[in-house]
Coordinates of C-alpha atoms and ligand atoms in Angstrom, one line a residue:
M5 CA 160.5 223.8 101.7
P6 CA 159.9 227.5 101.2
Q7 CA 160.1 228.3 104.9
F8 CA 163.8 227.3 104.8
P9 CA 165.3 229.1 101.8
V10 CA 168.4 227.7 100.2
V11 CA 171.3 230.2 99.8
D12 CA 174.5 229.2 98.0
G13 CA 173.5 225.5 98.1
E14 CA 172.8 225.5 101.8
L15 CA 169.6 225.5 103.7
T16 CA 168.9 228.5 106.0
V17 CA 166.9 228.6 109.2
G18 CA 165.7 232.0 110.3
G19 CA 168.3 233.5 107.9
I20 CA 171.2 231.5 109.4
P21 CA 173.0 229.0 107.2
L22 CA 172.6 225.5 108.6
T23 CA 176.4 224.8 109.1
R24 CA 176.7 228.1 111.0
L25 CA 173.7 227.2 113.1
A26 CA 175.2 223.7 113.8
A27 CA 178.5 225.4 114.8
R28 CA 176.6 227.8 117.1
I29 CA 174.8 224.9 118.8
G30 CA 178.0 223.0 119.2
R31 CA 176.8 219.5 118.6
T32 CA 174.4 217.4 116.6
P33 CA 171.7 216.1 116.6
F34 CA 169.4 219.0 117.3
Y35 CA 165.9 220.2 116.6
A36 CA 165.6 223.8 115.4
Y37 CA 162.3 225.7 115.4
D38 CA 161.9 228.9 113.5
R39 CA 159.9 231.5 115.4
A40 CA 159.2 233.6 112.3
V41 CA 157.6 230.6 110.6
I42 CA 155.4 230.0 113.7
A43 CA 154.4 233.7 113.8
A44 CA 153.6 233.7 110.1
R45 CA 151.4 230.6 110.5
M46 CA 149.6 232.3 113.3
S47 CA 148.9 235.4 111.4
E48 CA 147.9 233.4 108.3
L49 CA 145.4 231.5 110.4
R50 CA 144.0 234.6 112.1
S51 CA 143.3 236.2 108.8
A52 CA 141.8 233.0 107.3
L53 CA 139.3 232.4 110.2
P54 CA 136.6 234.5 111.7
P55 CA 138.3 236.9 114.2
S56 CA 136.0 235.9 117.1
V57 CA 137.2 232.3 117.0
R58 CA 139.7 231.7 119.8
L59 CA 142.9 229.8 118.9
H60 CA 144.5 227.7 121.5
Y61 CA 147.8 225.8 121.3
A62 CA 147.9 222.2 122.5
V63 CA 151.2 222.0 124.4
K64 CA 151.5 218.3 123.8
A65 CA 152.6 218.9 120.2
N66 CA 155.8 220.6 121.3
P67 CA 156.5 221.5 124.9
M68 CA 159.9 223.2 124.5
P69 CA 159.7 225.9 127.1
A70 CA 161.0 228.8 124.9
L71 CA 158.6 227.8 122.1
V72 CA 155.6 227.7 124.5
C73 CA 156.6 231.1 125.8
A74 CA 156.7 232.5 122.3
L75 CA 153.3 231.0 121.4
A76 CA 151.8 232.1 124.7
Q77 CA 152.1 235.7 123.3
Q78 CA 150.3 234.9 120.2
V79 CA 147.4 232.5 121.0
D80 CA 144.3 233.0 123.0
G81 CA 144.9 230.0 125.3
L82 CA 147.0 227.0 126.0
D83 CA 145.7 223.4 126.3
V84 CA 147.6 221.1 128.6
A85 CA 147.2 217.4 129.4
S86 CA 149.4 216.9 132.6
A87 CA 150.5 218.7 135.6
G88 CA 153.9 219.1 133.9
E89 CA 152.4 220.9 131.0
L90 CA 150.2 223.0 133.3
K91 CA 153.4 224.2 135.0
L92 CA 154.9 225.0 131.6
A93 CA 151.8 227.0 130.5
L94 CA 151.7 229.0 133.8
D95 CA 155.5 229.6 133.6
A96 CA 155.0 230.9 130.1
G97 CA 152.8 233.6 131.5
M98 CA 149.5 232.4 130.1
A99 CA 146.6 233.6 132.3
S100 CA 145.0 230.7 134.1
A101 CA 141.6 231.9 132.8
D102 CA 142.9 230.9 129.3
I103 CA 144.4 227.5 130.1
S104 CA 142.4 224.2 129.8
F105 CA 143.4 220.8 131.1
A106 CA 142.3 217.7 129.3
G107 CA 143.3 214.0 129.3
P108 CA 142.0 210.7 130.7
G109 CA 143.4 209.5 134.0
K110 CA 144.0 212.8 135.7
T111 CA 145.3 212.1 139.2
A112 CA 143.6 213.5 142.3
A113 CA 146.8 215.6 142.8
E114 CA 146.6 217.0 139.3
L115 CA 143.0 217.9 139.6
E116 CA 143.7 219.7 142.9
Q117 CA 146.5 221.6 141.2
A118 CA 144.1 222.5 138.4
V119 CA 141.6 223.9 140.8
A120 CA 144.2 225.8 142.8
S121 CA 145.5 227.3 139.5
G122 CA 142.0 228.3 138.4
V123 CA 142.3 226.6 135.0
L124 CA 139.4 225.0 133.1
V125 CA 139.2 221.3 133.5
N126 CA 137.9 219.3 130.6
L127 CA 136.0 216.5 132.5
E128 CA 136.5 213.0 131.2
S129 CA 134.6 210.9 133.7
A130 CA 132.2 210.9 136.7
R131 CA 135.2 210.2 139.0
E132 CA 136.7 213.5 138.1
I133 CA 133.5 215.3 139.2
D134 CA 133.8 213.8 142.7
L135 CA 137.5 214.6 143.0
L136 CA 137.0 218.1 141.7
A137 CA 134.1 218.7 144.2
E138 CA 136.5 217.7 147.0
A139 CA 139.3 219.8 145.7
S140 CA 136.9 222.8 145.3
N141 CA 136.0 222.5 149.0
R142 CA 139.7 222.3 150.1
C143 CA 140.7 225.2 147.9
G144 CA 137.6 227.3 148.7
Q145 CA 137.1 227.9 145.0
A146 CA 134.7 226.1 142.7
A147 CA 136.5 224.1 139.9
R148 CA 135.9 225.5 136.4
V149 CA 134.8 222.6 134.2
A150 CA 133.8 221.8 130.6
L151 CA 132.4 218.4 129.7
R152 CA 134.5 216.6 127.1
L153 CA 132.2 214.7 124.8
N154 CA 132.9 211.5 122.9
P155 CA 130.7 212.3 120.0
D156 CA 128.4 209.9 118.3
Y157 CA 130.2 210.4 114.9
E158 CA 133.7 210.0 113.7
L159 CA 136.0 212.5 112.1
K160 CA 136.5 211.2 108.5
S161 CA 140.0 210.8 107.1
S162 CA 141.8 211.5 110.3
G163 CA 145.3 210.3 111.0
M164 CA 144.4 209.5 114.5
K165 CA 140.7 209.1 115.6
M166 CA 140.0 210.2 119.1
G167 CA 136.2 210.4 119.0
G168 CA 133.2 208.2 117.9
G169 CA 132.7 204.6 118.9
A170 CA 134.2 203.3 122.1
K171 CA 136.9 205.7 123.3
P172 CA 138.7 206.4 126.6
F173 CA 138.5 210.1 125.9
G174 CA 135.6 212.2 127.3
V175 CA 132.2 210.8 128.0
D176 CA 129.8 209.4 125.5
A177 CA 127.2 211.9 124.3
E178 CA 124.5 209.6 125.6
Q179 CA 125.9 209.8 129.1
A180 CA 126.2 213.6 129.0
P181 CA 122.8 214.7 130.4
A182 CA 123.4 212.6 133.6
M183 CA 126.9 214.0 133.9
L184 CA 125.7 217.6 133.5
R185 CA 123.2 217.0 136.3
R186 CA 126.0 215.7 138.5
I187 CA 128.2 218.7 137.7
G188 CA 125.4 221.0 138.8
E189 CA 124.7 219.0 142.0
A190 CA 128.4 219.0 142.9
G191 CA 128.5 222.8 142.7
L192 CA 131.2 222.9 140.0
A193 CA 131.5 226.1 137.9
F194 CA 130.2 224.7 134.5
E195 CA 131.5 226.6 131.5
G196 CA 130.9 224.5 128.4
F197 CA 131.8 221.7 126.2
H198 CA 134.9 220.2 124.5
V199 CA 134.6 218.0 121.5
F200 CA 137.8 216.7 120.0
A201 CA 137.3 214.1 117.2
G202 CA 140.7 213.5 115.8
S203 CA 144.1 214.6 114.6
Q204 CA 146.2 215.1 111.5
N205 CA 143.3 215.6 109.0
L206 CA 144.1 217.2 105.6
D207 CA 140.4 217.3 104.5
G208 CA 138.9 220.7 105.1
E209 CA 135.4 219.5 104.3
A210 CA 135.7 216.7 106.8
I211 CA 136.9 219.0 109.5
A212 CA 134.1 221.5 108.8
Q213 CA 131.6 218.7 108.8
S214 CA 132.8 217.5 112.2
Q215 CA 132.6 221.1 113.5
R216 CA 129.0 221.3 112.4
L217 CA 128.2 218.0 114.0
G218 CA 130.0 218.9 117.2
F219 CA 128.2 222.2 117.4
E220 CA 124.8 220.5 116.9
L221 CA 125.6 218.1 119.6
V222 CA 126.5 220.9 122.0
L223 CA 123.3 222.7 121.1
R224 CA 121.3 219.6 122.0
L225 CA 123.1 219.1 125.3
A226 CA 123.1 222.8 126.3
A227 CA 119.5 222.3 127.3
H228 CA 120.7 220.0 130.1
A229 CA 123.5 222.2 131.3
P230 CA 123.3 223.6 134.8
T231 CA 124.3 227.1 133.7
P232 CA 124.6 228.9 130.4
V233 CA 127.3 227.7 128.0
R234 CA 130.2 230.1 127.8
S235 CA 132.8 228.0 125.9
V236 CA 132.4 225.7 123.0
N237 CA 135.7 224.0 122.1
L238 CA 135.3 222.3 118.8
G239 CA 138.7 220.6 118.8
G240 CA 141.2 220.9 116.0
G241 CA 142.6 218.1 113.9
F242 CA 144.2 220.5 111.3
G243 CA 146.9 218.4 109.6
I244 CA 150.1 219.2 107.8
P245 CA 151.4 217.4 104.7
Y246 CA 154.1 214.9 105.6
F247 CA 154.3 212.5 102.7
P248 CA 154.5 212.7 98.9
G249 CA 151.1 213.4 97.3
E250 CA 149.6 214.9 100.4
Q251 CA 147.8 218.2 99.7
R252 CA 147.8 221.2 102.1
L253 CA 144.7 221.7 104.2
D254 CA 142.1 224.0 102.5
L255 CA 140.9 226.4 105.2
G256 CA 138.0 227.6 103.0
P257 CA 135.3 225.2 104.2
I258 CA 136.4 225.6 107.8
R259 CA 136.2 229.4 107.6
D260 CA 132.8 229.3 106.1
T261 CA 131.5 226.8 108.6
L262 CA 132.9 228.6 111.6
G263 CA 131.4 231.9 110.3
A264 CA 128.0 230.3 110.2
L265 CA 128.4 228.6 113.5
Q266 CA 129.6 231.9 115.1
E267 CA 126.3 233.5 114.0
H268 CA 124.2 230.6 115.2
S269 CA 126.1 230.6 118.5
A270 CA 125.5 234.3 119.0
R271 CA 121.7 233.6 118.8
A272 CA 121.4 230.2 120.5
L273 CA 124.2 230.4 123.1
P274 CA 124.6 234.2 123.7
G275 CA 127.9 234.9 125.5
A276 CA 129.6 231.7 124.4
H277 CA 132.8 231.7 122.4
L278 CA 134.1 229.2 120.0
V279 CA 137.5 227.7 120.6
L280 CA 139.9 225.7 118.4
E281 CA 142.8 223.8 119.8
L282 CA 145.7 223.2 117.4
G283 CA 149.0 221.5 117.9
R284 CA 151.0 220.4 114.9
Y285 CA 149.3 222.9 112.6
L286 CA 151.0 225.8 114.5
V287 CA 154.4 224.3 114.9
G288 CA 155.0 221.2 112.8
E289 CA 156.2 222.9 109.7
A290 CA 158.4 225.3 111.6
G291 CA 160.8 222.6 112.8
L292 CA 163.7 220.6 111.5
Y293 CA 165.6 217.7 113.0
V294 CA 169.3 217.8 112.1
C295 CA 171.8 215.0 112.5
R296 CA 175.3 214.4 111.1
I297 CA 176.4 211.6 108.8
L298 CA 179.1 209.5 110.5
D299 CA 179.6 206.8 108.0
R300 CA 178.8 205.9 104.4
K301 CA 178.8 202.2 103.4
E302 CA 177.3 199.9 100.8
S303 CA 175.6 196.6 101.3
R304 CA 174.6 194.5 98.3
G305 CA 173.7 197.5 96.1
T306 CA 172.2 199.7 98.8
L307 CA 174.0 202.8 99.9
F308 CA 173.7 203.4 103.6
L309 CA 174.3 206.8 105.3
V310 CA 174.8 206.2 109.0
A311 CA 173.9 209.3 111.0
D312 CA 174.4 210.3 114.7
G313 CA 170.6 210.7 115.1
G314 CA 167.6 208.5 114.6
L315 CA 164.5 206.9 116.0
H316 CA 165.5 207.7 119.7
H317 CA 165.1 211.4 118.9
H318 CA 162.5 211.2 116.1
L319 CA 160.2 208.2 116.5
A320 CA 157.7 209.6 114.0
A321 CA 160.1 210.0 111.1
S322 CA 161.3 206.4 111.7
G323 CA 157.7 205.4 111.1
N324 CA 157.1 203.9 114.5
F325 CA 154.8 206.6 116.0
G326 CA 151.4 205.1 115.2
Q327 CA 151.9 204.6 111.4
V328 CA 150.7 201.4 109.8
L329 CA 152.9 201.7 106.7
R330 CA 156.2 203.4 106.9
K331 CA 156.6 206.4 104.6
N332 CA 159.5 208.8 104.3
Y333 CA 159.3 212.3 105.8
P334 CA 160.8 214.9 103.5
V335 CA 164.6 214.6 104.1
A336 CA 167.5 216.5 102.5
I337 CA 171.3 216.9 102.9
G338 CA 171.0 220.5 104.3
N339 CA 174.5 221.7 103.6
R340 CA 174.6 220.3 100.1
M341 CA 171.3 221.2 98.5
I342 CA 171.7 220.2 94.8
P343 CA 168.9 220.8 92.3
E344 CA 168.2 217.3 91.1
P345 CA 170.0 214.6 93.1
L346 CA 169.7 211.2 91.5
A347 CA 171.8 208.8 93.5
K348 CA 169.7 207.1 96.1
A349 CA 170.6 206.3 99.7
T350 CA 169.0 205.0 102.9
V351 CA 169.7 207.0 106.1
V352 CA 169.8 205.0 109.3
G353 CA 170.7 206.0 112.8
P354 CA 173.2 204.6 115.3
L355 CA 170.8 202.3 117.1
C356 CA 171.3 198.6 116.8
T357 CA 167.8 197.9 115.5
P358 CA 166.4 197.8 111.9
L359 CA 163.7 200.1 113.1
D360 CA 166.2 203.0 113.2
L361 CA 165.5 204.4 109.8
L362 CA 165.2 208.1 108.9
A363 CA 164.9 207.8 105.1
A364 CA 164.5 204.7 102.9
D365 CA 165.8 204.9 99.3
L366 CA 165.6 208.7 98.8
P367 CA 167.9 210.8 96.4
L368 CA 170.4 211.5 99.1
G369 CA 173.4 209.6 97.7
H370 CA 175.5 212.8 97.5
G371 CA 175.7 212.9 101.3
Q372 CA 179.1 212.4 102.8
P373 CA 180.4 211.9 106.3
G374 CA 180.3 215.2 108.1
D375 CA 177.2 216.4 106.1
L376 CA 174.0 217.4 107.8
V377 CA 170.8 215.3 107.3
V378 CA 167.7 217.4 107.7
V379 CA 164.3 216.0 108.4
F380 CA 161.6 218.5 107.6
Q381 CA 158.0 218.8 109.2
S382 CA 159.6 218.0 112.5
G383 CA 158.3 220.8 114.8
A384 CA 155.6 218.6 116.4
Y385 CA 155.7 215.2 118.1
G386 CA 159.5 215.1 117.9
A387 CA 161.8 215.3 120.9
S388 CA 159.2 214.8 123.5
A389 CA 157.4 212.0 121.7
S390 CA 160.5 209.9 121.2
P391 CA 162.2 207.3 123.4
Q392 CA 165.3 209.4 124.1
G393 CA 166.7 207.0 126.7
F394 CA 166.7 204.0 124.3
L395 CA 170.3 202.7 123.8
G396 CA 171.8 205.4 126.0
H397 CA 172.8 208.1 123.4
P398 CA 172.6 211.7 124.4
P399 CA 169.3 213.5 123.9
A400 CA 168.7 215.9 121.1
L401 CA 169.3 219.6 121.7
E402 CA 166.4 222.0 120.9
V403 CA 166.8 225.6 119.8
L404 CA 164.3 228.3 118.9
V405 CA 165.8 230.4 116.2
Ligands
PLP524 C1 146.7 215.9 120.8 C2 145.6 216.8 121.0 C3 145.5 218.0 120.3 C4 146.5 218.4 119.3 O1 146.5 217.6 118.1 P1 147.3 218.0 116.8 O2 147.1 216.9 115.9 O3 148.7 218.2 117.2 O4 146.7 219.3 116.3 C5 144.5 218.9 120.6 N1 143.6 218.5 121.5 C6 143.6 217.4 122.2 C7 142.5 217.1 123.2 C8 144.6 216.5 122.0 O5 144.6 215.3 122.7

C-alpha cells in the first residue's frame, strides 16, 4: 500500500516505523489513522471535482473525535445520524449551518436538539414534520429541513443499496409532493433535497448515472417545493478497493456529470448548491488495524497465527459486517515486510468462535509471536462498527498520526 511506505523491511505510518508507533501507543491492538493520507485524499478530490461542489464527511464512517476535528477543517460540512454524532460535529467546531442530520427513527429529543442547534434535518417521514413543527415552536426558530428521497431507481453495483424499491430511508419519490405541501403548511424552513442511493460503489459510470437520475428527480419535485431549493445533496457512495481484483473508482465520469449538473442547476435552480456526502472514501484507506501475534500453531496442515485482536474490533475484516461471501482484506506482517512471502497462514483472533478470522490462507506464514499483523483499508467502519464488548477483551485504542 503506497500510503504506508516500507523502510528497512518495516511498514511506516506517517513516517513512523510500525514497531516504534506500537511502543509509543503502549499496547496492541490499535487503529492508526494517517492525517496526511486523509489530507491528500481531500485535495485529490477537490482538484478532480468541480470546485463549486460541496464535500461533506459522513461521521458514521469514523467518529474518532480527533479525526472528525481534523476533517472539520477540510470539508464543507459534516453529516451526522444521531445526537451523539451531532455533539461530535459541533464539538469539532463545524458551523451548525454546515451540519446535516439524517437517519430513520430520530427521536423527539434528537429532533429538538437538531432545531436548537440550527442544523439541517434530512426528513425521513411525516412524523418528523409534526415533531419538528412542535420543536420549532418551543425553540422559537423554524427547523431547517431537506426532504430525503427514496428514489424510484437503484444504484447499480453498490455494496449496500439504500435507495430504490421498498426502503426505510427517506420517503418514496411518489409521496414527496404531499410531504412538501405538509412541510410548507407546518412552517418549516425548507432548503432542499437529499438523495442517497447506496454505498461502496467502485463503478464511476454507475455513480454518475445515479447522480443524473437523482438530479432529474429533484428538478421534477422542485415544482412542488414550498420555497426555492437551496441545497441538493446527491449522496455519495464512492467506494474503495478492499479485495483482490477490485479496481479503484474512476472519478472521470463523476467529474463530467457534476460539471454538467452544476451548469444545469445554475439555470434551473439558481442559488442552489450541490453537495456530496462521503464517508469511507475520505478515511478508509488512511487507516490500519494492528494487532500482535500471540501464538503460532499447526492443525492438520494449516498454520494458525493467533493474534490479540480480531472480530470484536474489526467486524468488517472478519467478514461479518454485511458480506455474503467472506473475502480477505489486505493483511501483512507489518514489522517483517518481505518481498515475496510464500508460506501461507490463517490469522485468527482470541475469541472462542470460528467467526473470529482476520485472514484466511494468505502468505503470512513468516509471522512469529510478537510480530504485528496489519489489516489495511481499515479507516472506516472499524472500531465503532464492531462489537467491542463481545467476550470481554479490552477495546482497541485509536490514534491519529
Ligand atoms: C452511511 C452513509 C454515508 C456514508 O457512506 P460511505 O459508504 O461511508 O461513503 C453517507 N450518507 C448517508 C446518508 C449514509 O447513511
